[in-house]
PDB file of C-alpha atoms and ligand atoms in Angstrom:
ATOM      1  CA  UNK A   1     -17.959-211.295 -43.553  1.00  0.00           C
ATOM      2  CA  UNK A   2     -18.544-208.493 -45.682  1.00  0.00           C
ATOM      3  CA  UNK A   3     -21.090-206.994 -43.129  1.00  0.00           C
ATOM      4  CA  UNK A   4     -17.993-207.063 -40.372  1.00  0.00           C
ATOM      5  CA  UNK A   5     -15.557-205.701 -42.554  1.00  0.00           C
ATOM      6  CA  UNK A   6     -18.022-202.969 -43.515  1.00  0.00           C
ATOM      7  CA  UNK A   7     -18.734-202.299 -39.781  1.00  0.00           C
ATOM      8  CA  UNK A   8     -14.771-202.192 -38.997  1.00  0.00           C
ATOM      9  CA  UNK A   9     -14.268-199.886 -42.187  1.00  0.00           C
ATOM     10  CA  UNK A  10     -17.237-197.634 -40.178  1.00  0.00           C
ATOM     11  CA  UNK A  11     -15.291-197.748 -36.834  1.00  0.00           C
ATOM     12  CA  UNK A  12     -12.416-197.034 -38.558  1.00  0.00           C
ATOM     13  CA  UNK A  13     -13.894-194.030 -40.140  1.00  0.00           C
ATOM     14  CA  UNK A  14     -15.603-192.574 -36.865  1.00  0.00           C
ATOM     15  CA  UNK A  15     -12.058-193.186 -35.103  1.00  0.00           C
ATOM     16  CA  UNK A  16     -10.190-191.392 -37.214  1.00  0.00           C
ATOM     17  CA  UNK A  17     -12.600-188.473 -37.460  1.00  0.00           C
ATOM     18  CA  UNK A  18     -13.027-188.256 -33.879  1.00  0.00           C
ATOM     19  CA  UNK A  19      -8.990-187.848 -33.524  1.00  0.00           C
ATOM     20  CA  UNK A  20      -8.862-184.940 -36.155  1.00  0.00           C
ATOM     21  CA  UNK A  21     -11.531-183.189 -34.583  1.00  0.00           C
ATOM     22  CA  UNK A  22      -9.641-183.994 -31.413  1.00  0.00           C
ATOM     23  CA  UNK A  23      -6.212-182.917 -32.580  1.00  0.00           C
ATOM     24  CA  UNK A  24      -8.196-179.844 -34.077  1.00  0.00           C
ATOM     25  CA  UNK A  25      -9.858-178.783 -30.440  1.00  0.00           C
ATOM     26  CA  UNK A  26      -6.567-179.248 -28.897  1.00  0.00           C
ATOM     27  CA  UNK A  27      -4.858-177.088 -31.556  1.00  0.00           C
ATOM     28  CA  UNK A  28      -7.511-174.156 -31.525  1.00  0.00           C
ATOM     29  CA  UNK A  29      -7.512-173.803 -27.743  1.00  0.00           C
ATOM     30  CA  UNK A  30      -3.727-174.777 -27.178  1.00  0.00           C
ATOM     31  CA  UNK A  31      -2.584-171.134 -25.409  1.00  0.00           C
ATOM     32  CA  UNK A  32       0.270-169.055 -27.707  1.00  0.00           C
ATOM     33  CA  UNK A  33       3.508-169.949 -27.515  1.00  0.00           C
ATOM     34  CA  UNK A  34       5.626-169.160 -24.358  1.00  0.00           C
ATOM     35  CA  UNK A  35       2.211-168.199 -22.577  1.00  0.00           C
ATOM     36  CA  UNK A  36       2.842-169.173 -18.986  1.00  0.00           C
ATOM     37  CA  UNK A  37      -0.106-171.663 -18.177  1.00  0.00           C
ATOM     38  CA  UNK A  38      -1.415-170.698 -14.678  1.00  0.00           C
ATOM     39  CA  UNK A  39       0.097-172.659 -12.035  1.00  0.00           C
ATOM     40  CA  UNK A  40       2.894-173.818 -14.346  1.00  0.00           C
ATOM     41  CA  UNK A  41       4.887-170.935 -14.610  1.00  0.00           C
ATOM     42  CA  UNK A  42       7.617-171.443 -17.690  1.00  0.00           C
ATOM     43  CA  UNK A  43       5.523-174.546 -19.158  1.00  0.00           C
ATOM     44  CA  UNK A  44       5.843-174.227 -22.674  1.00  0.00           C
ATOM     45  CA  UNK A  45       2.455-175.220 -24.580  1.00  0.00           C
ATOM     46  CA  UNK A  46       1.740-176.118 -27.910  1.00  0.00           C
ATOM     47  CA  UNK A  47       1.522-173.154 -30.064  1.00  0.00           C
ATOM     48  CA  UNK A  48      -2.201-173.258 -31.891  1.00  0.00           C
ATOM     49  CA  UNK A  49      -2.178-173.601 -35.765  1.00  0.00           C
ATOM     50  CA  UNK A  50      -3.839-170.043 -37.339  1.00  0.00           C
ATOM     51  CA  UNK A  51      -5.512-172.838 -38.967  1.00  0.00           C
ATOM     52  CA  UNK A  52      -6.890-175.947 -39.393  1.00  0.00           C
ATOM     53  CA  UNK A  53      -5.129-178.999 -40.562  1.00  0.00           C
ATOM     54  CA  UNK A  54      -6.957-179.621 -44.235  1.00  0.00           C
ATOM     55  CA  UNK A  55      -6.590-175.809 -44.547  1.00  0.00           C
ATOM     56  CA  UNK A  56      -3.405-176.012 -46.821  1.00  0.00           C
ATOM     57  CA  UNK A  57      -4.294-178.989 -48.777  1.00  0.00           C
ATOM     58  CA  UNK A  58      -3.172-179.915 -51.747  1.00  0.00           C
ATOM     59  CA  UNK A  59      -0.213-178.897 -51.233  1.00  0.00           C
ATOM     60  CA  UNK A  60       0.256-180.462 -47.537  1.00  0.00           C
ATOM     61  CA  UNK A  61      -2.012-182.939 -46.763  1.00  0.00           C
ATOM     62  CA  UNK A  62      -4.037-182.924 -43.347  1.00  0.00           C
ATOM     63  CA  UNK A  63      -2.928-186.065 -41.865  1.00  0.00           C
ATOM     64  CA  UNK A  64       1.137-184.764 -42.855  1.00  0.00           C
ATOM     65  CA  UNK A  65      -0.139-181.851 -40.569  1.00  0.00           C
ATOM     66  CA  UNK A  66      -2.306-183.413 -37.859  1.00  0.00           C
ATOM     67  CA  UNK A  67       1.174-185.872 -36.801  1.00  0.00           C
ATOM     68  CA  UNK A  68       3.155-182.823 -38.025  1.00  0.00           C
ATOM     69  CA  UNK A  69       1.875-180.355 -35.191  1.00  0.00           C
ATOM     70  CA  UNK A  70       0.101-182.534 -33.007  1.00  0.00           C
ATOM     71  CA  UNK A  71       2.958-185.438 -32.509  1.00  0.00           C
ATOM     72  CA  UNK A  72       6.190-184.054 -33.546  1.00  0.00           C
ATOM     73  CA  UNK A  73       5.780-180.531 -32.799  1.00  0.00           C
ATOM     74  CA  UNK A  74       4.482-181.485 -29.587  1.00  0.00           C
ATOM     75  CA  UNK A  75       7.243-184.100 -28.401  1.00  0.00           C
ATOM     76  CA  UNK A  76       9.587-181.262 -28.949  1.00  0.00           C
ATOM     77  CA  UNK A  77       7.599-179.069 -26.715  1.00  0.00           C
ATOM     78  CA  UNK A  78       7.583-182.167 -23.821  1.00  0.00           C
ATOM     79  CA  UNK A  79      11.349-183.179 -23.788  1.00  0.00           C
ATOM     80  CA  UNK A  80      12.385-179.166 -23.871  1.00  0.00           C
ATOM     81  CA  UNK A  81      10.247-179.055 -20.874  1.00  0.00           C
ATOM     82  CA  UNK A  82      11.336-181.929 -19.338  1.00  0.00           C
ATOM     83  CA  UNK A  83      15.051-180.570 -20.180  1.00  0.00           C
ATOM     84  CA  UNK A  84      14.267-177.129 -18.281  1.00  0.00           C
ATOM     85  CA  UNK A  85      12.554-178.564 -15.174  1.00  0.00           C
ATOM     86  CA  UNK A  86      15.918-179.507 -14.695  1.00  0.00           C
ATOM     87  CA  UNK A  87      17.052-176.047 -14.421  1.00  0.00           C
ATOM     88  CA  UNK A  88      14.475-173.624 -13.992  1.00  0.00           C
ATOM     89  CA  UNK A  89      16.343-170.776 -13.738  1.00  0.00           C
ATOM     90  CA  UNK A  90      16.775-170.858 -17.398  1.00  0.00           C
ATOM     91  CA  UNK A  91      12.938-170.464 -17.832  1.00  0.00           C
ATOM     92  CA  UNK A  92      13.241-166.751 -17.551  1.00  0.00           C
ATOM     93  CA  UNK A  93      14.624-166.425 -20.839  1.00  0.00           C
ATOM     94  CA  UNK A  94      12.814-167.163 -24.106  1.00  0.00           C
ATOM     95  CA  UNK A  95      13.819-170.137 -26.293  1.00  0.00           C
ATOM     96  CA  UNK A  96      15.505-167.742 -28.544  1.00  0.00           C
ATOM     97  CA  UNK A  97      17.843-166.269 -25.781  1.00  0.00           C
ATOM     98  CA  UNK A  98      18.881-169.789 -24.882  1.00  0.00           C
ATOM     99  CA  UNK A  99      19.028-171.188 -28.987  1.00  0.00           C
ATOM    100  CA  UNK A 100      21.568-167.157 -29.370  1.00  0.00           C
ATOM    101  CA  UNK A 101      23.319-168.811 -26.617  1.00  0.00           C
ATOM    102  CA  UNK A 102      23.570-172.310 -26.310  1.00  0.00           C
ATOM    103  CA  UNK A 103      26.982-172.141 -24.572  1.00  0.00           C
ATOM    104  CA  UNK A 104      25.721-170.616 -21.492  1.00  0.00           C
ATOM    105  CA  UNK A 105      23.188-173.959 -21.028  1.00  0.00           C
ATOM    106  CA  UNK A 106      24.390-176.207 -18.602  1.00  0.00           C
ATOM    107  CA  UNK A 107      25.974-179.017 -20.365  1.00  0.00           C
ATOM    108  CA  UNK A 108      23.440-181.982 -19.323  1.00  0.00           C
ATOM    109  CA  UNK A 109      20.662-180.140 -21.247  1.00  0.00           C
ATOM    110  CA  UNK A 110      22.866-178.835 -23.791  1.00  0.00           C
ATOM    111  CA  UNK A 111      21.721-181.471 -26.649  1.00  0.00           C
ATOM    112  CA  UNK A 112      18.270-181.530 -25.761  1.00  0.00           C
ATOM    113  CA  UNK A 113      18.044-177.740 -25.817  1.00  0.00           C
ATOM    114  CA  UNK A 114      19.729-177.281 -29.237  1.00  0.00           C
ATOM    115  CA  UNK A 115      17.277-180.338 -30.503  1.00  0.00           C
ATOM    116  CA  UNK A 116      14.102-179.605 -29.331  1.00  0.00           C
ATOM    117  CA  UNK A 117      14.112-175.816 -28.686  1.00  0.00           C
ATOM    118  CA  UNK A 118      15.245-175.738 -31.973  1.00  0.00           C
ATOM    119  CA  UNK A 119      12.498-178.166 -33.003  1.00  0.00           C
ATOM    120  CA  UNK A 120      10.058-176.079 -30.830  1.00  0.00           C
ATOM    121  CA  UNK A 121      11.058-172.460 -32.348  1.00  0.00           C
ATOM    122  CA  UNK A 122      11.448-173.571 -36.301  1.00  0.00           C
ATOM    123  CA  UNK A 123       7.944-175.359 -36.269  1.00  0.00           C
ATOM    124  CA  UNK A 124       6.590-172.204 -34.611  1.00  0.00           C
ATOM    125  CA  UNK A 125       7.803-170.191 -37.332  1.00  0.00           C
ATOM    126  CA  UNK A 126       6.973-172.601 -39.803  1.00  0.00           C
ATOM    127  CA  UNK A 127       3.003-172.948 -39.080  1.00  0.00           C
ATOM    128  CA  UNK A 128       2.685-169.050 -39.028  1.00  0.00           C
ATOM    129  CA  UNK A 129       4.594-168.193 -42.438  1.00  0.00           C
ATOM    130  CA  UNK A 130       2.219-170.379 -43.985  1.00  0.00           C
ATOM    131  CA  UNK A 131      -1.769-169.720 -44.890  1.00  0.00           C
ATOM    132  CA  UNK A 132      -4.599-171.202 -46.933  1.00  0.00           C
ATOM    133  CA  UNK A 133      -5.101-169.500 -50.524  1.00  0.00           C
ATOM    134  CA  UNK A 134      -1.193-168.058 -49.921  1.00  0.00           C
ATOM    135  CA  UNK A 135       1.895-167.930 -52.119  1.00  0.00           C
ATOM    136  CA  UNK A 136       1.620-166.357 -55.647  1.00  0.00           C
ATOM    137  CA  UNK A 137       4.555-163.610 -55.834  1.00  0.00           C
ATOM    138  CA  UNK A 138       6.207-161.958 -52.777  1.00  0.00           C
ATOM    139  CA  UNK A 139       4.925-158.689 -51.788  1.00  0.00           C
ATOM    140  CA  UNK A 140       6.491-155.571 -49.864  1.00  0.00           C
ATOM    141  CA  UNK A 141      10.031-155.297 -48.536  1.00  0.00           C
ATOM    142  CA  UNK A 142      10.661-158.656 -49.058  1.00  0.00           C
ATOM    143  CA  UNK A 143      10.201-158.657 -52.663  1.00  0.00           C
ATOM    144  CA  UNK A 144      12.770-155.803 -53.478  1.00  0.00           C
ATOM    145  CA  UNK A 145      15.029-157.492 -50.750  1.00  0.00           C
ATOM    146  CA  UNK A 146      14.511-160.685 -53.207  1.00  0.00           C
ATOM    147  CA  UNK A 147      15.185-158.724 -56.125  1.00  0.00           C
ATOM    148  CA  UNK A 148      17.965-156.954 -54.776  1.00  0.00           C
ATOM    149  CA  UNK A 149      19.806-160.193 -53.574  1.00  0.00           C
ATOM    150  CA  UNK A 150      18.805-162.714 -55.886  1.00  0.00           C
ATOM    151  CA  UNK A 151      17.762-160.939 -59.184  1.00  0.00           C
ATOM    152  CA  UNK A 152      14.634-162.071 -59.344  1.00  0.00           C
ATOM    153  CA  UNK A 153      11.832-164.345 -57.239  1.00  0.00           C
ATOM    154  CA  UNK A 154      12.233-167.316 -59.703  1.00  0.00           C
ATOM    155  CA  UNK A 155      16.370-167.471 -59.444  1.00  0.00           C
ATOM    156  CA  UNK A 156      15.617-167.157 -55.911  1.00  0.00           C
ATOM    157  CA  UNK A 157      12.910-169.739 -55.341  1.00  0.00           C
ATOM    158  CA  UNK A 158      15.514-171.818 -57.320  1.00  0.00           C
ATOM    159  CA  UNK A 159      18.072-170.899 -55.473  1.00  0.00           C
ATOM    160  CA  UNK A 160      16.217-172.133 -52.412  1.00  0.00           C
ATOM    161  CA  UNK A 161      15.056-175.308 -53.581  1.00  0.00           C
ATOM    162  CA  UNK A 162      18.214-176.413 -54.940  1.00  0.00           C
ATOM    163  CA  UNK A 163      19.676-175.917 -51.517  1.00  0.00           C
ATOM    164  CA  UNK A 164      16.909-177.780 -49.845  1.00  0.00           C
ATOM    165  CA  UNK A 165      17.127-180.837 -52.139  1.00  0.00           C
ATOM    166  CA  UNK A 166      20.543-180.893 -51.584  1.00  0.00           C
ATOM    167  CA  UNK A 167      20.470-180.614 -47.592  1.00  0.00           C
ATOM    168  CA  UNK A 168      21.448-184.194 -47.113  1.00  0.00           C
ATOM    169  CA  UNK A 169      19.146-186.344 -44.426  1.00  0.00           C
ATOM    170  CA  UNK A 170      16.926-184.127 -41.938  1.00  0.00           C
ATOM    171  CA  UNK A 171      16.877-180.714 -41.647  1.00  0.00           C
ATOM    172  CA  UNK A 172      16.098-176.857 -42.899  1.00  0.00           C
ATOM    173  CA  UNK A 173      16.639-174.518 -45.703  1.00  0.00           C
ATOM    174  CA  UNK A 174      16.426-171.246 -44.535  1.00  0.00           C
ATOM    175  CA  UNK A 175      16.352-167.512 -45.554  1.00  0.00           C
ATOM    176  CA  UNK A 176      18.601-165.670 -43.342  1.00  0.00           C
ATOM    177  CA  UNK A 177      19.507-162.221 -41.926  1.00  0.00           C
ATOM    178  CA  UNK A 178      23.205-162.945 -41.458  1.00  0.00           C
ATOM    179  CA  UNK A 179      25.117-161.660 -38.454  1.00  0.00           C
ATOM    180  CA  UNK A 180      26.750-158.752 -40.951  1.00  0.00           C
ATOM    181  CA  UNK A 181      23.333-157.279 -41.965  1.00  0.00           C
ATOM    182  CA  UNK A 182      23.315-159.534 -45.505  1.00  0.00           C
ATOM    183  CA  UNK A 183      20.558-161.785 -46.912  1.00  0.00           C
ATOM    184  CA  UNK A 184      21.769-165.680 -47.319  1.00  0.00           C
ATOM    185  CA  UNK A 185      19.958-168.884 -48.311  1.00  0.00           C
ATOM    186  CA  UNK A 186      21.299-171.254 -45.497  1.00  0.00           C
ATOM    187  CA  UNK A 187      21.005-174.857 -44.536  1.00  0.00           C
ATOM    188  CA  UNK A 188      21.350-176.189 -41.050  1.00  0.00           C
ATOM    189  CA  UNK A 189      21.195-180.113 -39.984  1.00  0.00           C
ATOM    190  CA  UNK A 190      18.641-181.545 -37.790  1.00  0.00           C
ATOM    191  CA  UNK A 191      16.608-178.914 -35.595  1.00  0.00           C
ATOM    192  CA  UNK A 192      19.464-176.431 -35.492  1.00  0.00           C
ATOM    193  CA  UNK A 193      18.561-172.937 -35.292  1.00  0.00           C
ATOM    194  CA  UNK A 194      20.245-170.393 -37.526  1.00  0.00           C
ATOM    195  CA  UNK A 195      20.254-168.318 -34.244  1.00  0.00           C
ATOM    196  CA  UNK A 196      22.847-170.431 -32.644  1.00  0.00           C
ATOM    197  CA  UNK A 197      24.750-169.192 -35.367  1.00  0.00           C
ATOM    198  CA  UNK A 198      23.911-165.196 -35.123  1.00  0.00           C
ATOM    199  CA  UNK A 199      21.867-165.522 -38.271  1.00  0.00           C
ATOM    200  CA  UNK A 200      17.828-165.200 -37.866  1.00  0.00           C
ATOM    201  CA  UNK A 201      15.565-166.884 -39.956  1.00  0.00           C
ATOM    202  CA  UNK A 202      13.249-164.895 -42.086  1.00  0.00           C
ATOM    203  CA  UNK A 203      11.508-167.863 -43.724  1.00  0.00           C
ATOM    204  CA  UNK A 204      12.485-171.375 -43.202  1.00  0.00           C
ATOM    205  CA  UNK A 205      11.218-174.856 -45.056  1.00  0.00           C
ATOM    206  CA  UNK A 206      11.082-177.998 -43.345  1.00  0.00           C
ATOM    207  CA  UNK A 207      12.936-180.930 -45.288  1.00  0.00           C
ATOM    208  CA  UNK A 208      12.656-183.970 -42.433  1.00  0.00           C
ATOM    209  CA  UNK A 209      10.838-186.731 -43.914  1.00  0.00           C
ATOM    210  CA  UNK A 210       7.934-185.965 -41.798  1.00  0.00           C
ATOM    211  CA  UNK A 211       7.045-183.311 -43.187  1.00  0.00           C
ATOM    212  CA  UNK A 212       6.010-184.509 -46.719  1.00  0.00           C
ATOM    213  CA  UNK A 213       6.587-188.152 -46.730  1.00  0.00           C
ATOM    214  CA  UNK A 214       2.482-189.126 -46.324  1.00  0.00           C
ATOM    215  CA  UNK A 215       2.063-187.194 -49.846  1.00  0.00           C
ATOM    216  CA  UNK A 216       5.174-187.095 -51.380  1.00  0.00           C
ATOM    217  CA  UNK A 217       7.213-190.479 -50.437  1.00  0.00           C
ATOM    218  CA  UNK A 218      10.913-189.990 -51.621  1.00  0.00           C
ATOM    219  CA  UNK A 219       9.843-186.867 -54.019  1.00  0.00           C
ATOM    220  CA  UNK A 220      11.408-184.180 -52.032  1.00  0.00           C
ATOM    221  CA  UNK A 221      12.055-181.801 -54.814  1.00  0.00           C
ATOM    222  CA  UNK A 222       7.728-181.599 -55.324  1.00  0.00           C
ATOM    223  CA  UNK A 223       7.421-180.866 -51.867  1.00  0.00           C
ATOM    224  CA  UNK A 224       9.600-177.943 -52.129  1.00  0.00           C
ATOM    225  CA  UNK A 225       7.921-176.910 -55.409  1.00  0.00           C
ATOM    226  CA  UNK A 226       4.305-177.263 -53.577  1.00  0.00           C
ATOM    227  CA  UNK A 227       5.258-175.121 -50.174  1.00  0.00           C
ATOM    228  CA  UNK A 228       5.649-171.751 -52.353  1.00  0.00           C
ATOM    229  CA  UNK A 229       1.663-172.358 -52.981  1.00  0.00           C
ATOM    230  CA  UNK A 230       0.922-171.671 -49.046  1.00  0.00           C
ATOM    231  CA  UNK A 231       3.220-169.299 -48.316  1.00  0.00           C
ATOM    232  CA  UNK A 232       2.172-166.376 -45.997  1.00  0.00           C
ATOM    233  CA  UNK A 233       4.372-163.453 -47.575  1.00  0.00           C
ATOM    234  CA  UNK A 234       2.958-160.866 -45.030  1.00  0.00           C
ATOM    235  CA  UNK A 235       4.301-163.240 -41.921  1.00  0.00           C
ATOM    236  CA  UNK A 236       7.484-163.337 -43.701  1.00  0.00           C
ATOM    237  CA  UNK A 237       7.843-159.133 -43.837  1.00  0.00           C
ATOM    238  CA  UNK A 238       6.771-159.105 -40.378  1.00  0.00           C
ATOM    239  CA  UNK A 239       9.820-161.728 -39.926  1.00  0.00           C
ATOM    240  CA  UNK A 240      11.740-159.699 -42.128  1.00  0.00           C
ATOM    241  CA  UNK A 241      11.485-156.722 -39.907  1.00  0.00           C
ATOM    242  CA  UNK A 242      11.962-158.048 -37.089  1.00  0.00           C
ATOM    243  CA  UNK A 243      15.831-159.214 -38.605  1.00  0.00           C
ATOM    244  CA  UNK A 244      16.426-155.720 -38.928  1.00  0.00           C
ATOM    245  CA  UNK A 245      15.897-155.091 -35.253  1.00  0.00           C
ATOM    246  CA  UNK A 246      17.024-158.542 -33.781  1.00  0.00           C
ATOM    247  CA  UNK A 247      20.605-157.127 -35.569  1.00  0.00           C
TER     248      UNK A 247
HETATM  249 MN1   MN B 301       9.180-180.928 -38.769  1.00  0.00          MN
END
């Protein structure tokens, strides 16, 4: 008996590390997002992590990550496809265009485009403005935008949080570049994009249940405390630029 169980526990073991390593592959030599993959132009592929999946442990786990990216990430990516094989004229624009414009998708598709483009462009965000050994205080433009808007970084990481604990059932808390140029702290429900409502998102947080309920069960509130720890401040400027000239 205990020599079977010890033999399952070792199957077990080798089954689950074959998967990460798996999952990892897949990850590392998944093409960047909105590469067409030859012979399947307008295929959307799974954008690869600029790291592994242990890499931002404690503070997200690796198996909150490996489902995070490889199963929900990637079921976006496969019904927005589906969706747009539908109408493949819309492939010419990027997931942004259609999310800025969700009116001008055909109705049928409508839902699924606002769900899992959504899904598909706010975990692409998400992976990059996060990084191993990150966090710690903002740097560059965005800290004096911080300080300019919010007073300081601790009113506005509070700020932030309080709006994420409060988003009720799935969705995002968001920084935003509103529509009239300002700085907001936004949240939206489900996947929705803040750019289906002119805002873009400068740095976004995830708070569906997926993403921290491995580690954190019901604790939401230490999951938001946690993410500042792998935050990737120079992503964010980049994003933060970018605002400027999306406007
Ligand atoms: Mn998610």
């Amino acid at each position: 008996m205990a020599i079977a169980r010890r033999h399952f526990l070792f199957l077990l073991g080798t089954s689950a590390g074959a998967f990460a390593l798996d999952s990892c592959a897949k990850a590392q030599n998944a093409p960047s997002q909105n590469k067409p993959n030859p012979g399947k132009t307008g295929t959307i592929q799974l954008p690869q992590l600029p790291y592994r999946y242990e890499a931002l442990e404690p503070h997200i786990d690796a198996a909150t990550m490996r489902f995070h990216h490889g199963k929900h990430h990637a079921t976006y990516i496969k019904n927005l496809n589906a969706a747009l094989d539908k109408h493949p004229e819309l492939k010419s624009q990027t997931v942004e265009q259609l999310l800025r414009n969700l009116n001008s998708v055909p109705e049928d598709i409508r839902r699924t485009v606002r769900n899992n483009g959504g899904g598909h462009v706010n975990h692409s965000m998400f992976w990059r403005i996060m990084k191993p050994k990150g966090g710690g205080e903002p740097t560059g433009a965005i800290a004096s935008a911080i300080k300019q808007n919010f007073s300081n970084f601790a009113a506005f990481k509070k700020q932030f949080n309080e709006a994420g604990t409060g988003r009720f059932g799935s969705g995002w808390v968001w920084l935003v570049r509103t529509k009239d140029g300002k700085l907001a702290i936004t949240t939206t429900a489900n996947q929705d994009s803040p750019l289906s409502e002119g805002n873009y998102p400068i740095m976004g947080n995830d708070v569906w249940e997926h993403a921290y309920y491995l580690k954190y069960q019901n604790r939401r509130a230490d999951y938001l405390n946690a993410w500042w720890n792998v935050l990737n401040w120079d992503e964010i400027n980049k994003r933060l630029a970018q605002a400027s000239k999306a406007a």
